[in-house]
Tab-separated table of C-alpha atoms in Angstrom:
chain	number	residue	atom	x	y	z
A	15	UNK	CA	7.629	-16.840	3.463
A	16	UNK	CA	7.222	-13.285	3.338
A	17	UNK	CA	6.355	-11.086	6.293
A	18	UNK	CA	4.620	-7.089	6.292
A	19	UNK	CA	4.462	-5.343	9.132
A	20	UNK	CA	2.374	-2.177	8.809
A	21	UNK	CA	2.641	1.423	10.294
A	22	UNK	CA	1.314	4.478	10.542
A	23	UNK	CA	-2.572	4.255	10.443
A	24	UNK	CA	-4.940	6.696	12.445
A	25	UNK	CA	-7.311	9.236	12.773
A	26	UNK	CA	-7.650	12.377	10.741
A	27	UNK	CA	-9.826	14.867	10.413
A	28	UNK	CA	-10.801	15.508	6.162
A	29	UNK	CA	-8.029	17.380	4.334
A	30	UNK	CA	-5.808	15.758	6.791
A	31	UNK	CA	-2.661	13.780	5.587
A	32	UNK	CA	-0.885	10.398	6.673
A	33	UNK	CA	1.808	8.306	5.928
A	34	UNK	CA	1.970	4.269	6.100
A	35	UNK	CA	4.969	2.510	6.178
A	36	UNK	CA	5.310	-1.402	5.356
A	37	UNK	CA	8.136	-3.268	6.311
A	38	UNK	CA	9.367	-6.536	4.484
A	39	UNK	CA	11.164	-9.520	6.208
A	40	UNK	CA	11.851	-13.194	5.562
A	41	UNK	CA	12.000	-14.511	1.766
A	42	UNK	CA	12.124	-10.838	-0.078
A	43	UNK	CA	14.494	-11.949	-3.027
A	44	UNK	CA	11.986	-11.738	-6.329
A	45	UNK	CA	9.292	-9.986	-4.309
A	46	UNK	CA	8.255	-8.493	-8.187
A	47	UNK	CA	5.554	-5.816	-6.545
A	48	UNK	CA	4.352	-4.226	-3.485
A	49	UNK	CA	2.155	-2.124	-3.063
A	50	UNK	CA	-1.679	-1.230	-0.694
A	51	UNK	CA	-5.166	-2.182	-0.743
A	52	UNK	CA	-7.795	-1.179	1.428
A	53	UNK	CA	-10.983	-2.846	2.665
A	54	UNK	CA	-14.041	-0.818	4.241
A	55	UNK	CA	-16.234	-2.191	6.325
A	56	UNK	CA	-18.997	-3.702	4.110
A	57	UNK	CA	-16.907	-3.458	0.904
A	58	UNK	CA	-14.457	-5.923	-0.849
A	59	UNK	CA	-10.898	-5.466	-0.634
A	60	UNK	CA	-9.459	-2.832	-3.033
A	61	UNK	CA	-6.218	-2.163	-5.095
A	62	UNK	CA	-4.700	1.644	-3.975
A	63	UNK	CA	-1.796	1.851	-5.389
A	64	UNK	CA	1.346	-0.787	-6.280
A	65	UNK	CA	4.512	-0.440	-7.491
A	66	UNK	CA	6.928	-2.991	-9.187
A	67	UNK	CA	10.540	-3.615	-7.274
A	68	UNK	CA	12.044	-5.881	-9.735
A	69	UNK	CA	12.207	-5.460	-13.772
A	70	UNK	CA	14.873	-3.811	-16.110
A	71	UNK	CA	11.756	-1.779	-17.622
A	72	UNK	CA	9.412	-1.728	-15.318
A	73	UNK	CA	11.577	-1.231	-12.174
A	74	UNK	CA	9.495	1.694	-10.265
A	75	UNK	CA	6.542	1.541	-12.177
A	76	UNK	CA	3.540	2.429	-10.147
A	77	UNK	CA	-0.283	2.181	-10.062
A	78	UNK	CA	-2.793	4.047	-8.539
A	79	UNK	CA	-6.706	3.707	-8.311
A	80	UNK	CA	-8.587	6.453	-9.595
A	81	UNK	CA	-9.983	7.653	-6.248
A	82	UNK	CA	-6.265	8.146	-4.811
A	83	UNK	CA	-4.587	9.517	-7.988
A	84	UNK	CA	-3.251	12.837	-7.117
A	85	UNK	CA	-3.818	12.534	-3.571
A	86	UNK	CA	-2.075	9.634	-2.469
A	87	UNK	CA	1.867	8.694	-3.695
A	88	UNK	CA	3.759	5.358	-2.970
A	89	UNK	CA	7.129	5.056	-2.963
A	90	UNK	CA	9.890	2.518	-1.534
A	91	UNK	CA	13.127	1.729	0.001
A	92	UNK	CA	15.314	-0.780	-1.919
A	93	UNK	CA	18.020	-0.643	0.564
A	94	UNK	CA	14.891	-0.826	4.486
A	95	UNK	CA	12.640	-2.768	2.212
A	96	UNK	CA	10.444	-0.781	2.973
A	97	UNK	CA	7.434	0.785	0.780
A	98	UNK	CA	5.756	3.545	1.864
A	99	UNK	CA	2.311	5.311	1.190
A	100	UNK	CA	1.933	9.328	1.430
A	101	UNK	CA	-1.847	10.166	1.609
A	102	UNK	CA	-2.714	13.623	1.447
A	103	UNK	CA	-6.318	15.337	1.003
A	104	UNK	CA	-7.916	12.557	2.835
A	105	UNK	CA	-11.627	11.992	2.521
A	106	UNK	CA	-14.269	10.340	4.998
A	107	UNK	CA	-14.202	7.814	2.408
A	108	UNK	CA	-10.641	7.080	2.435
A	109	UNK	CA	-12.042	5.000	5.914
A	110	UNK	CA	-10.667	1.575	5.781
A	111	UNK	CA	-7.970	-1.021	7.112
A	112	UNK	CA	-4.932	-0.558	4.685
A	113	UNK	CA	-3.105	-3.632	3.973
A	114	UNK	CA	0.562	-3.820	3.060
A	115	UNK	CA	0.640	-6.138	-0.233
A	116	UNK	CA	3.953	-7.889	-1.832
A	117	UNK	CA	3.719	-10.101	-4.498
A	118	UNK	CA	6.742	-13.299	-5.166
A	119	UNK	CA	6.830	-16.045	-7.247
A	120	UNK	CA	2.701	-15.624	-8.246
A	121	UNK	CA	2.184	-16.008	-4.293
A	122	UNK	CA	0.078	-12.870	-2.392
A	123	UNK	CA	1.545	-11.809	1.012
A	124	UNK	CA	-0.501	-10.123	3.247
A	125	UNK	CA	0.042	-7.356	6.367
A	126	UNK	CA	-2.042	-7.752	9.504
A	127	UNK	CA	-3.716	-4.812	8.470
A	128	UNK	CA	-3.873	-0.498	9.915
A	129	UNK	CA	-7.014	1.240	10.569
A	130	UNK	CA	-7.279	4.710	8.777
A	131	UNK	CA	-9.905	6.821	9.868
A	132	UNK	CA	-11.203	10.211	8.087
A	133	UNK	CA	-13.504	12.202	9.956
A	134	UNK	CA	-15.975	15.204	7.930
């Protein structure tokens, strides 16, 4: 079993910036990605931005969704376990509970969740 514990969520006013910070514990050998969604309230769950831990060619390869690229960067810590997202230029819609994401063995692990808030 896999365990994410989030960080880092709060309020901002627009043009604001914040950081998360996920932290990985328990059965993290093969975790192949990790990465954020987001959910808003009314809305499904959505991808933000991933990027793959494991891989001799696609080691550090990222992805972003269109509405973060530029804006938001992800990034991790091999040696904390750690993976980290950098949001800058945040928008009102930005709003949403981030969840910390990892990916092993074709199972989905899932943080409890960190409210991000965007104000105009």
């Amino acid at each position: 079993q896999v365990q994410l514990v989030e960080s880092g969520g709060g309020s901002v006013q627009a043009g604001g910036s914040l950081r998360l910070s996920c932290s990985a514990s328990g059965s993290i050998v093969s975790i192949n990605r990790m990465g954020w969604y987001r959910q808003a309230p009314g809305k499904e769950r959505e991808l933000v931005a991933v990027i793959n831990t494991i891989g001799r060619t696609n080691l550090g390869r990222t992805n972003y969704a269109d509405s973060v690229k530029g804006r938001f960067t992800i990034s991790r810590d091999s040696a904390k376990n750690t993976v980290d997202l950098q949001m800058n230029s945040l928008k009102p819609e930005d709003t949403a509970v981030y969840y910390c994401y990892a990916s092993r063995a074709g199972v989905q692990h899932w943080g409890q969740g960190t409210q991000v808030t965007v104000s105009s």
